[in-house]
Coordinates of C-alpha atoms in Angstrom, one line a residue:
Chain A
M1 CA 82.3 160.9 26.6
I2 CA 82.2 158.5 29.5
I3 CA 81.1 161.5 31.7
V4 CA 78.3 162.2 29.3
V5 CA 77.2 158.5 29.6
R6 CA 77.0 158.9 33.3
L7 CA 75.1 162.2 33.2
L8 CA 72.6 160.7 30.8
L9 CA 72.1 157.7 33.0
A10 CA 71.4 160.0 35.9
E11 CA 69.0 162.3 33.9
P12 CA 65.4 162.2 35.2
G13 CA 63.8 162.3 31.7
F14 CA 65.9 159.4 30.4
G15 CA 63.6 156.8 28.8
N16 CA 60.8 159.2 27.7
S17 CA 61.6 159.4 24.0
K18 CA 58.3 158.0 22.9
K19 CA 56.3 161.0 24.3
S20 CA 57.8 163.4 21.9
G21 CA 57.8 161.1 18.9
R22 CA 60.4 163.2 17.2
K23 CA 62.9 162.0 14.7
F24 CA 66.5 161.9 15.8
T25 CA 69.5 162.6 13.6
M26 CA 72.1 159.9 13.5
P27 CA 75.8 160.4 12.8
C28 CA 76.3 162.0 9.4
G29 CA 72.8 163.2 9.1
Q30 CA 70.9 159.9 8.8
K31 CA 67.3 160.0 10.0
T32 CA 65.9 157.3 12.2
N33 CA 62.3 156.6 13.2
P34 CA 61.3 156.8 16.9
L35 CA 61.7 153.6 18.8
P36 CA 59.7 152.1 21.6
A37 CA 60.2 153.8 24.9
T38 CA 62.5 151.2 26.5
G39 CA 65.6 152.1 28.3
V40 CA 67.5 150.7 25.3
A41 CA 65.8 152.8 22.7
A42 CA 66.0 155.9 24.8
A43 CA 69.7 155.4 25.3
L44 CA 70.1 155.0 21.5
C45 CA 68.2 158.2 20.7
Y46 CA 70.2 160.2 23.2
Y47 CA 73.5 158.9 21.9
S48 CA 72.5 159.7 18.4
V49 CA 71.8 163.3 19.3
I50 CA 75.1 163.6 21.3
I51 CA 77.2 162.1 18.5
S52 CA 75.4 164.2 15.9
L53 CA 76.2 167.4 17.9
L54 CA 79.8 166.3 18.3
L55 CA 80.0 165.7 14.5
R56 CA 78.6 169.1 13.8
A57 CA 81.1 170.7 16.2
V58 CA 83.9 168.8 14.4
A59 CA 82.6 169.9 11.0
I60 CA 83.2 173.7 11.4
P61 CA 86.9 174.2 11.5
K62 CA 88.1 177.8 11.3
K63 CA 91.9 178.0 11.1
T64 CA 93.6 177.2 7.9
R65 CA 95.5 174.3 9.5
D66 CA 92.2 172.8 10.7
R67 CA 90.6 173.4 7.3
I68 CA 93.5 171.5 5.6
L69 CA 93.1 168.6 8.0
A70 CA 89.3 168.5 7.5
A71 CA 89.7 168.7 3.7
A72 CA 92.4 166.0 3.7
L73 CA 90.2 163.7 5.7
E74 CA 87.2 164.3 3.4
L75 CA 89.3 163.7 0.3
F76 CA 91.1 160.6 1.7
N77 CA 87.7 159.1 2.6
E78 CA 86.1 159.9 -0.7
R79 CA 88.8 159.1 -3.1
G80 CA 91.2 156.8 -1.2
E81 CA 94.3 158.1 0.6
A82 CA 96.7 156.8 -2.1
R83 CA 95.1 158.9 -4.8
V84 CA 95.1 162.2 -3.0
T85 CA 98.2 164.5 -3.1
T86 CA 99.0 167.7 -1.1
N87 CA 98.3 169.5 -4.4
H88 CA 94.8 168.0 -4.6
I89 CA 94.1 169.2 -1.0
A90 CA 95.4 172.7 -1.7
A91 CA 93.3 172.9 -4.9
Y92 CA 90.2 171.7 -3.2
L93 CA 90.5 174.4 -0.6
G94 CA 91.5 177.1 -3.1
I95 CA 94.8 177.8 -1.3
S96 CA 98.4 177.7 -2.7
P97 CA 100.6 174.6 -2.2
G98 CA 103.0 177.0 -0.4
N99 CA 100.3 177.9 2.1
L100 CA 99.7 174.2 2.8
Y101 CA 103.4 173.5 3.2
Y102 CA 103.6 176.4 5.7
H103 CA 101.4 174.2 8.0
F104 CA 102.5 170.6 7.0
R105 CA 105.8 169.2 5.8
N106 CA 104.2 166.6 3.6
K107 CA 101.3 164.3 3.2
N108 CA 102.6 161.9 5.9
D109 CA 102.6 164.8 8.3
I110 CA 98.9 165.4 7.5
V111 CA 98.2 161.7 7.9
R112 CA 99.9 161.7 11.3
C113 CA 97.9 164.7 12.5
I114 CA 94.6 162.9 11.4
F115 CA 95.9 159.8 13.2
K116 CA 96.2 162.0 16.4
Q117 CA 92.5 162.9 16.0
Y118 CA 91.7 159.2 15.6
C119 CA 93.6 158.3 18.8
A120 CA 91.9 161.1 20.7
H121 CA 88.5 159.6 19.8
L122 CA 89.6 156.1 20.7
T123 CA 91.0 157.3 24.1
K124 CA 87.9 159.3 24.9
S125 CA 85.4 156.6 23.8
F126 CA 87.0 153.3 24.9
T127 CA 88.0 154.0 28.5
P128 CA 86.5 151.1 30.4
A129 CA 83.4 151.9 32.5
T130 CA 83.0 150.5 36.0
G131 CA 80.2 150.6 38.5
S132 CA 76.5 150.5 37.6
A133 CA 77.0 152.1 34.2
S134 CA 78.9 149.1 33.0
A135 CA 75.7 146.9 33.3
S136 CA 73.6 149.4 31.4
P137 CA 72.6 148.9 27.7
A138 CA 73.4 152.6 27.4
L139 CA 77.1 151.6 27.5
W140 CA 76.6 149.2 24.5
F141 CA 75.2 152.1 22.5
H142 CA 78.0 154.3 23.6
Y143 CA 80.6 151.8 22.5
L144 CA 78.9 150.8 19.2
D145 CA 78.3 154.4 18.2
A146 CA 82.0 155.1 19.0
V147 CA 83.0 152.1 16.9
F148 CA 80.8 153.4 14.1
Y149 CA 82.3 156.8 14.4
V150 CA 85.9 155.7 14.1
M151 CA 85.1 153.3 11.3
W152 CA 83.2 155.9 9.3
E153 CA 85.1 159.1 10.0
F154 CA 88.5 157.5 9.4
R155 CA 87.5 154.9 6.9
F156 CA 90.4 155.8 4.6
F157 CA 92.7 154.7 7.3
H158 CA 91.1 151.2 7.7
A159 CA 90.8 150.9 3.9
N160 CA 94.5 151.3 3.4
L161 CA 95.9 150.5 6.8
E162 CA 98.8 148.3 5.9
D163 CA 100.2 150.6 3.2
I164 CA 100.0 153.7 5.5
L165 CA 101.7 151.9 8.4
R166 CA 104.4 150.3 6.3
R167 CA 105.6 153.6 4.8
D168 CA 105.8 155.4 8.2
P169 CA 107.5 153.4 11.0
Q170 CA 106.9 156.2 13.5
L171 CA 103.1 156.2 12.8
H172 CA 103.2 152.4 12.9
A173 CA 104.8 152.3 16.4
Q174 CA 102.2 154.8 17.6
Y175 CA 99.4 152.7 16.1
L176 CA 100.7 149.5 17.8
E177 CA 100.9 151.3 21.1
V178 CA 97.3 152.5 20.7
Q179 CA 96.1 149.0 19.7
R180 CA 97.8 147.5 22.7
R181 CA 96.1 150.0 25.0
L182 CA 92.7 149.5 23.3
E183 CA 92.9 145.7 23.6
G184 CA 93.8 146.1 27.3
H185 CA 90.8 148.4 27.8
L186 CA 88.6 146.0 25.9
Q187 CA 89.7 143.1 28.1
A188 CA 89.0 145.1 31.2
Q189 CA 85.6 146.0 29.9
L190 CA 84.8 142.3 29.1
R191 CA 85.8 141.4 32.7
E192 CA 83.6 144.1 34.0
F193 CA 80.7 142.8 31.9
N194 CA 81.4 139.4 33.3
A195 CA 81.4 140.8 36.9
R196 CA 78.1 142.6 36.3
K197 CA 76.5 139.4 34.8
V198 CA 76.0 141.0 31.4
L199 CA 78.4 138.5 29.7
A200 CA 79.9 135.2 30.7
V201 CA 83.2 135.0 28.8
P202 CA 85.6 132.3 30.1
E203 CA 88.7 134.1 31.6
Q204 CA 91.1 132.1 29.3
D205 CA 89.2 133.3 26.2
I206 CA 89.0 137.0 27.1
A207 CA 92.3 138.1 25.4
T208 CA 91.5 136.2 22.2
L209 CA 88.0 137.6 22.1
A210 CA 89.3 141.1 22.6
Q211 CA 91.7 140.6 19.8
T212 CA 89.1 139.1 17.5
L213 CA 86.9 142.1 18.1
T214 CA 89.7 144.6 17.2
L215 CA 90.5 142.5 14.1
M216 CA 86.9 142.7 13.0
V217 CA 86.8 146.5 13.4
S218 CA 90.3 146.9 11.8
C219 CA 89.7 144.6 8.8
W220 CA 86.0 145.0 8.1
V221 CA 86.3 147.9 5.6
S222 CA 89.1 146.3 3.5
Y223 CA 87.4 142.8 3.7
R224 CA 84.1 144.3 2.4
R225 CA 85.9 146.2 -0.3
M226 CA 87.4 142.9 -1.5
Q227 CA 83.8 141.5 -1.7
L228 CA 82.8 144.2 -4.1
L229 CA 83.9 144.4 -7.7
Q230 CA 83.4 148.2 -7.6
P231 CA 84.6 149.2 -4.1
C232 CA 82.1 151.5 -2.5
I233 CA 82.0 151.9 1.2
I234 CA 78.7 153.2 2.4
Q235 CA 77.4 153.7 6.0
A236 CA 75.2 150.5 5.7
V237 CA 78.4 148.5 5.1
L238 CA 79.8 149.7 8.4
Y239 CA 76.6 149.0 10.3
E240 CA 76.9 145.4 8.9
G241 CA 80.3 145.3 10.5
M242 CA 78.8 146.4 13.9
V243 CA 76.2 143.7 13.6
R244 CA 79.0 141.2 13.2
V245 CA 80.7 142.6 16.3
L246 CA 77.5 142.1 18.3
I247 CA 77.0 138.6 16.9
L248 CA 80.6 137.8 18.1
L249 CA 79.5 138.7 21.6
K250 CA 76.0 137.2 21.4
P251 CA 76.7 133.6 22.6
Y252 CA 78.3 135.1 25.8
F253 CA 75.3 137.2 26.8
H254 CA 73.4 136.2 29.9
E255 CA 69.9 135.0 29.2
N256 CA 68.3 137.9 31.0
K257 CA 70.0 140.3 28.7
G258 CA 68.8 138.5 25.6
L259 CA 65.8 140.8 25.0
E260 CA 67.9 144.0 25.2
L261 CA 70.5 142.5 22.9
D262 CA 67.8 141.6 20.4
Q263 CA 66.6 145.2 20.4
V264 CA 70.1 146.5 19.8
L265 CA 70.7 144.0 17.0
A266 CA 67.4 144.8 15.4
H267 CA 68.2 148.5 15.4
Y268 CA 71.7 148.1 13.8
H269 CA 70.3 145.4 11.4
A270 CA 67.8 148.1 10.2
L271 CA 70.6 150.6 9.7
A272 CA 72.7 148.0 7.8
A273 CA 69.7 147.5 5.5
S274 CA 69.2 151.2 5.0
P275 CA 69.8 152.6 1.5
G276 CA 71.2 155.9 2.8
D277 CA 74.5 156.6 1.2
P278 CA 75.9 160.1 2.0
F279 CA 79.4 158.9 0.8
H280 CA 78.4 158.3 -2.8
K281 CA 75.4 160.6 -3.1
Chain B
M1 CA 90.6 114.6 0.5
I2 CA 87.1 113.9 1.9
I3 CA 87.5 110.4 0.6
V4 CA 90.7 110.1 2.6
V5 CA 88.9 111.2 5.7
R6 CA 86.3 108.5 5.3
L7 CA 88.8 105.8 4.6
L8 CA 90.7 106.8 7.7
L9 CA 87.6 106.7 9.8
A10 CA 86.9 103.2 8.6
E11 CA 90.5 102.0 9.1
P12 CA 90.9 99.3 11.9
G13 CA 94.2 100.7 13.3
F14 CA 92.7 104.2 13.7
G15 CA 93.3 105.4 17.3
N16 CA 96.5 103.3 18.0
S17 CA 99.1 106.0 17.6
K18 CA 100.4 105.7 21.2
K19 CA 101.6 102.1 20.6
S20 CA 104.2 103.2 18.1
G21 CA 105.2 106.3 19.9
R22 CA 106.7 107.6 16.7
K23 CA 107.0 111.3 15.7
F24 CA 104.9 112.5 12.9
T25 CA 105.9 115.1 10.3
M26 CA 103.6 118.1 10.2
P27 CA 103.0 120.2 7.1
C28 CA 106.2 121.8 5.9
G29 CA 108.4 119.4 7.9
Q30 CA 107.5 120.4 11.4
K31 CA 108.0 117.7 14.0
T32 CA 105.4 117.0 16.7
N33 CA 105.5 114.9 19.8
P34 CA 103.3 111.8 20.1
L35 CA 99.9 112.6 21.7
P36 CA 97.7 110.5 24.0
A37 CA 96.0 107.7 22.1
T38 CA 92.6 109.3 21.9
G39 CA 90.5 109.3 18.7
V40 CA 91.2 113.0 18.5
A41 CA 95.0 112.7 18.7
A42 CA 95.1 109.7 16.4
A43 CA 93.1 111.6 13.8
L44 CA 95.5 114.5 14.1
C45 CA 98.6 112.3 13.6
Y46 CA 97.1 110.6 10.6
Y47 CA 96.1 113.9 9.0
S48 CA 99.6 115.3 9.6
V49 CA 101.1 112.3 7.7
I50 CA 98.6 112.6 4.8
I51 CA 99.1 116.3 4.5
S52 CA 102.9 115.9 4.7
L53 CA 102.8 113.3 1.9
L54 CA 100.6 115.6 -0.2
L55 CA 103.0 118.5 0.3
R56 CA 105.9 116.3 -0.8
A57 CA 104.0 115.2 -3.9
V58 CA 103.4 118.9 -4.7
A59 CA 107.0 119.7 -4.0
I60 CA 108.5 117.7 -7.0
P61 CA 107.3 119.5 -10.1
K62 CA 109.0 118.2 -13.3
K63 CA 107.8 120.2 -16.3
T64 CA 109.2 123.7 -16.9
R65 CA 105.7 125.2 -16.6
D66 CA 105.2 123.5 -13.2
R67 CA 108.7 124.5 -12.1
I68 CA 107.9 128.2 -12.9
L69 CA 104.7 128.0 -10.9
A70 CA 106.4 126.4 -8.0
A71 CA 109.3 128.9 -8.0
A72 CA 106.9 131.8 -8.3
L73 CA 104.8 130.6 -5.4
E74 CA 108.0 130.2 -3.3
L75 CA 109.3 133.6 -4.2
F76 CA 105.9 135.3 -3.7
N77 CA 105.6 133.8 -0.3
E78 CA 109.2 134.6 0.8
R79 CA 109.6 138.1 -0.6
G80 CA 106.1 139.3 -1.1
E81 CA 104.3 139.2 -4.5
A82 CA 104.7 142.9 -5.2
R83 CA 108.5 142.7 -5.1
V84 CA 108.9 139.7 -7.4
T85 CA 109.0 140.1 -11.2
T86 CA 109.0 137.5 -14.0
N87 CA 112.7 138.3 -14.4
H88 CA 113.3 137.3 -10.7
I89 CA 111.5 134.0 -11.3
A90 CA 113.5 133.2 -14.5
A91 CA 116.8 134.1 -12.8
Y92 CA 115.9 132.0 -9.7
L93 CA 115.3 129.0 -12.0
G94 CA 118.3 129.7 -14.2
I95 CA 116.1 129.9 -17.4
S96 CA 115.8 132.8 -19.9
P97 CA 112.9 135.3 -19.6
G98 CA 112.0 134.1 -23.1
N99 CA 111.5 130.6 -21.9
L100 CA 109.3 131.9 -19.1
Y101 CA 107.2 133.9 -21.6
Y102 CA 106.8 130.9 -23.8
H103 CA 104.7 129.4 -20.9
F104 CA 103.1 132.6 -19.4
R105 CA 102.0 135.9 -20.9
N106 CA 102.9 137.9 -17.8
K107 CA 103.0 137.9 -14.0
N108 CA 99.2 138.2 -13.7
D109 CA 99.0 135.0 -15.8
I110 CA 101.2 133.2 -13.3
V111 CA 99.2 134.5 -10.4
R112 CA 96.0 133.3 -12.0
C113 CA 97.4 129.8 -12.5
I114 CA 98.5 129.7 -8.8
F115 CA 95.0 130.9 -7.9
K116 CA 93.6 127.8 -9.8
Q117 CA 95.7 125.6 -7.5
Y118 CA 94.4 127.5 -4.5
C119 CA 90.8 127.0 -5.7
A120 CA 91.4 123.3 -6.4
H121 CA 92.6 122.9 -2.8
L122 CA 89.6 124.8 -1.4
T123 CA 87.2 122.7 -3.5
K124 CA 88.7 119.4 -2.5
S125 CA 89.1 120.3 1.2
F126 CA 85.8 122.1 2.0
T127 CA 83.1 120.0 0.5
P128 CA 80.6 119.6 3.3
A129 CA 80.7 116.2 5.0
T130 CA 77.4 114.4 5.9
G131 CA 76.6 111.3 7.8
S132 CA 78.5 109.9 10.7
A133 CA 81.8 111.5 9.6
S134 CA 80.3 115.0 10.2
A135 CA 80.1 114.3 14.0
S136 CA 83.7 113.0 14.2
P137 CA 86.6 115.1 15.6
A138 CA 88.6 113.8 12.6
L139 CA 86.6 116.2 10.5
W140 CA 87.7 119.2 12.6
F141 CA 91.3 118.2 12.0
H142 CA 90.6 117.7 8.3
Y143 CA 89.2 121.2 8.1
L144 CA 91.7 122.9 10.3
D145 CA 94.7 121.3 8.5
A146 CA 93.1 122.4 5.2
V147 CA 92.7 125.9 6.6
F148 CA 96.3 125.9 7.6
Y149 CA 97.4 124.5 4.2
V150 CA 95.7 127.3 2.2
M151 CA 96.8 130.0 4.7
W152 CA 100.5 128.8 4.6
E153 CA 101.0 127.6 1.1
F154 CA 99.3 130.7 -0.4
R155 CA 100.2 133.2 2.3
F156 CA 101.4 135.7 -0.4
F157 CA 97.8 135.8 -1.6
H158 CA 96.3 136.7 1.7
A159 CA 99.1 139.1 2.5
N160 CA 98.4 141.2 -0.5
L161 CA 94.8 140.2 -1.4
E162 CA 93.2 143.6 -2.1
D163 CA 96.0 144.7 -4.4
I164 CA 96.1 141.5 -6.4
L165 CA 92.3 141.4 -6.8
R166 CA 92.0 145.1 -7.7
R167 CA 94.4 145.0 -10.6
D168 CA 92.8 141.9 -12.2
P169 CA 89.0 142.1 -12.5
Q170 CA 88.8 138.6 -14.0
L171 CA 90.6 137.1 -11.1
H172 CA 88.5 139.2 -8.7
A173 CA 85.3 137.8 -10.2
Q174 CA 86.6 134.2 -9.9
Y175 CA 87.7 134.9 -6.3
L176 CA 84.2 136.2 -5.4
E177 CA 82.6 133.2 -7.0
V178 CA 84.9 130.9 -4.9
Q179 CA 84.2 132.8 -1.7
R180 CA 80.4 132.6 -2.3
R181 CA 80.7 128.8 -2.8
L182 CA 82.9 128.4 0.2
E183 CA 80.5 130.4 2.5
G184 CA 77.7 128.2 1.2
H185 CA 79.6 125.1 2.0
L186 CA 80.5 126.4 5.4
Q187 CA 76.9 127.2 6.2
A188 CA 75.9 123.7 5.1
Q189 CA 78.6 122.2 7.4
L190 CA 77.5 124.4 10.4
R191 CA 73.9 123.1 9.8
E192 CA 75.2 119.6 9.7
F193 CA 77.2 120.1 12.9
N194 CA 74.0 121.4 14.5
A195 CA 72.0 118.4 13.3
R196 CA 74.7 116.0 14.7
K197 CA 74.6 117.9 18.0
V198 CA 78.3 118.9 17.7
L199 CA 77.3 122.6 17.7
A200 CA 74.2 124.6 18.5
V201 CA 74.4 127.7 16.3
P202 CA 71.0 129.6 16.1
E203 CA 69.8 129.4 12.5
Q204 CA 69.6 133.1 12.1
D205 CA 73.3 133.5 13.0
I206 CA 74.7 130.8 10.7
A207 CA 75.3 133.1 7.7
T208 CA 77.0 135.7 9.8
L209 CA 79.1 133.2 11.6
A210 CA 80.2 131.6 8.3
Q211 CA 81.1 135.1 7.0
T212 CA 83.1 135.9 10.2
L213 CA 85.0 132.6 9.9
T214 CA 86.0 133.4 6.3
L215 CA 86.9 136.9 7.2
M216 CA 89.2 135.6 10.0
V217 CA 90.9 133.3 7.5
S218 CA 91.1 135.9 4.8
C219 CA 92.4 138.8 6.9
W220 CA 94.5 137.0 9.6
V221 CA 97.8 137.2 7.7
S222 CA 97.5 140.9 6.8
Y223 CA 96.1 141.8 10.3
R224 CA 99.1 140.1 12.0
R225 CA 101.5 141.7 9.6
M226 CA 100.2 145.1 10.7
Q227 CA 100.8 144.1 14.4
L228 CA 104.5 143.6 13.6
L229 CA 107.0 146.4 13.0
Q230 CA 109.1 143.9 10.9
P231 CA 106.5 141.9 9.0
C232 CA 107.5 138.2 9.2
I233 CA 104.9 135.5 8.8
I234 CA 105.9 132.3 10.4
Q235 CA 103.9 129.1 10.7
A236 CA 103.2 129.8 14.4
V237 CA 101.4 133.0 13.4
L238 CA 99.0 131.0 11.2
Y239 CA 98.4 128.4 14.0
E240 CA 97.5 131.4 16.2
G241 CA 94.9 132.2 13.5
M242 CA 93.5 128.7 13.6
V243 CA 93.2 128.9 17.4
R244 CA 91.1 132.1 16.9
V245 CA 88.9 130.2 14.4
L246 CA 88.3 127.5 17.0
I247 CA 87.6 130.1 19.8
L248 CA 85.0 131.7 17.5
L249 CA 83.2 128.3 17.4
K250 CA 83.8 127.4 21.0
P251 CA 80.7 129.0 22.6
Y252 CA 78.5 127.0 20.2
F253 CA 80.0 123.5 21.1
H254 CA 77.7 121.1 22.8
E255 CA 78.9 120.3 26.4
N256 CA 79.7 116.7 25.6
K257 CA 82.1 117.8 22.9
G258 CA 84.0 120.1 25.3
L259 CA 86.8 117.7 26.2
E260 CA 87.5 116.9 22.5
L261 CA 87.5 120.6 21.7
D262 CA 90.0 121.3 24.6
Q263 CA 92.3 118.7 23.2
V264 CA 92.2 120.2 19.7
L265 CA 92.7 123.6 21.1
A266 CA 95.6 122.5 23.3
H267 CA 97.3 120.9 20.2
Y268 CA 97.0 124.1 18.1
H269 CA 98.0 126.3 21.0
A270 CA 101.2 124.3 21.3
L271 CA 101.9 124.7 17.6
A272 CA 101.2 128.4 17.9
A273 CA 103.8 128.6 20.7
S274 CA 106.3 126.6 18.7
P275 CA 109.5 128.5 17.7
G276 CA 109.8 126.5 14.4
D277 CA 110.1 129.0 11.5
P278 CA 110.9 127.3 8.2
F279 CA 109.9 130.5 6.3
H280 CA 112.7 132.6 7.8
K281 CA 115.3 129.9 8.7

């Protein structure tokens, strides 16, 4: 993904989205209105298209094994992982339980395979950027869209994280390893933002801030579920979480980046206020 | 508690802790070394003593009903609420299950009564301060000690919050009401800190910051449990959480409050690094 960021930054047409005036498709099919032709808005539109294409590519699994994983992910997200059995998954796909067990030993085995997909997205999306790309607003969109993607596509995981980890020590160990790596990447990225005068985070607070950001992303879904008498996680709720992530960083932004930040915030605020709800349609 | 804060602020000997050089007892019996005789350190020592006395007062229940509640709280905190039954509580106290059921209908009834204690502490401790007290570091210690108290004394609740709320809609509704009230108080306090030039939080970010602070306090225990292969919540872990709460506010502090903040942070950093572990002794 980071290569895509760099290619986009080098593309001559980058920043001309206003000319076409077309509507772009956001992740999970959400429509957005065209934005002013700033670098920020253009970056946003391009990322929306890229992520949308990636989602569509992910959405057409062909092999039975892939179909089982896709169906499990869909059911876990819609009904909650704890309430979905291997029999539910087989019935949903119209295959026999025996066929499912040919590919997976049990439900934990399926969860582990989905966790691998989750890790692959994290690894692709959160490798720290260096050089001129690291000072570009395009990178903020890249990260925020990636945060949204993992929060939304794997929302069952964040909604029931402690239970899932507690019953599978092997998965738990892998999760901790990934978290450690991610926090390290995030710290490196914050230092790079500091060096490029995007942010000014005191060195002694970088580790804590990185941890707070990962806490916010990890806990947001379950926190918001607790705030609702009828738990119902919709995309707007996750966009609210992303706005909070940005607000956490806001006091550290250099003044000359304030306008760009305001545009980014306004965009995600609008998405957070959107009534679109493909999860419970 | 807020009355105690004001009495302490008015007390003539306030700020003379260095003279005596005595060791003060922190909540749950933790010893601390004497600190320099600044107003900040003195405030800290006084609050430690007050909270310690309060804890001791709470720790000597006399009636059977109170003994049941105290035992339940202790067992929930030590073993996890999900693993403790009414029979465990009765056996722990050496009373018959019938005697327990004379006082409480079931475990949920006990949890609700403990929740009332939790609410009472929240209401006492987080009423917004106004006037000169609101610009004093004594107030930060008051709030931070109160945060520690509810996080530590009711850690079972934060460790298993979603489950507990989900199975008891009446408790859930009460929890949401308390959370709303708390966030309102916190917003009012942030505005008061702004007015007193302790903080400079932009008005449009106050609601979000208040929510992020309550999220941090609500989710810290379960987040940290997920970071440990063997879940074991010790006091130091909760002090880590309080340091994170302070770091969230740090970028908003006025420059002339920087030194005081550094002292507060250093104190809680030291507690977070302390090996004291009365929970798993």
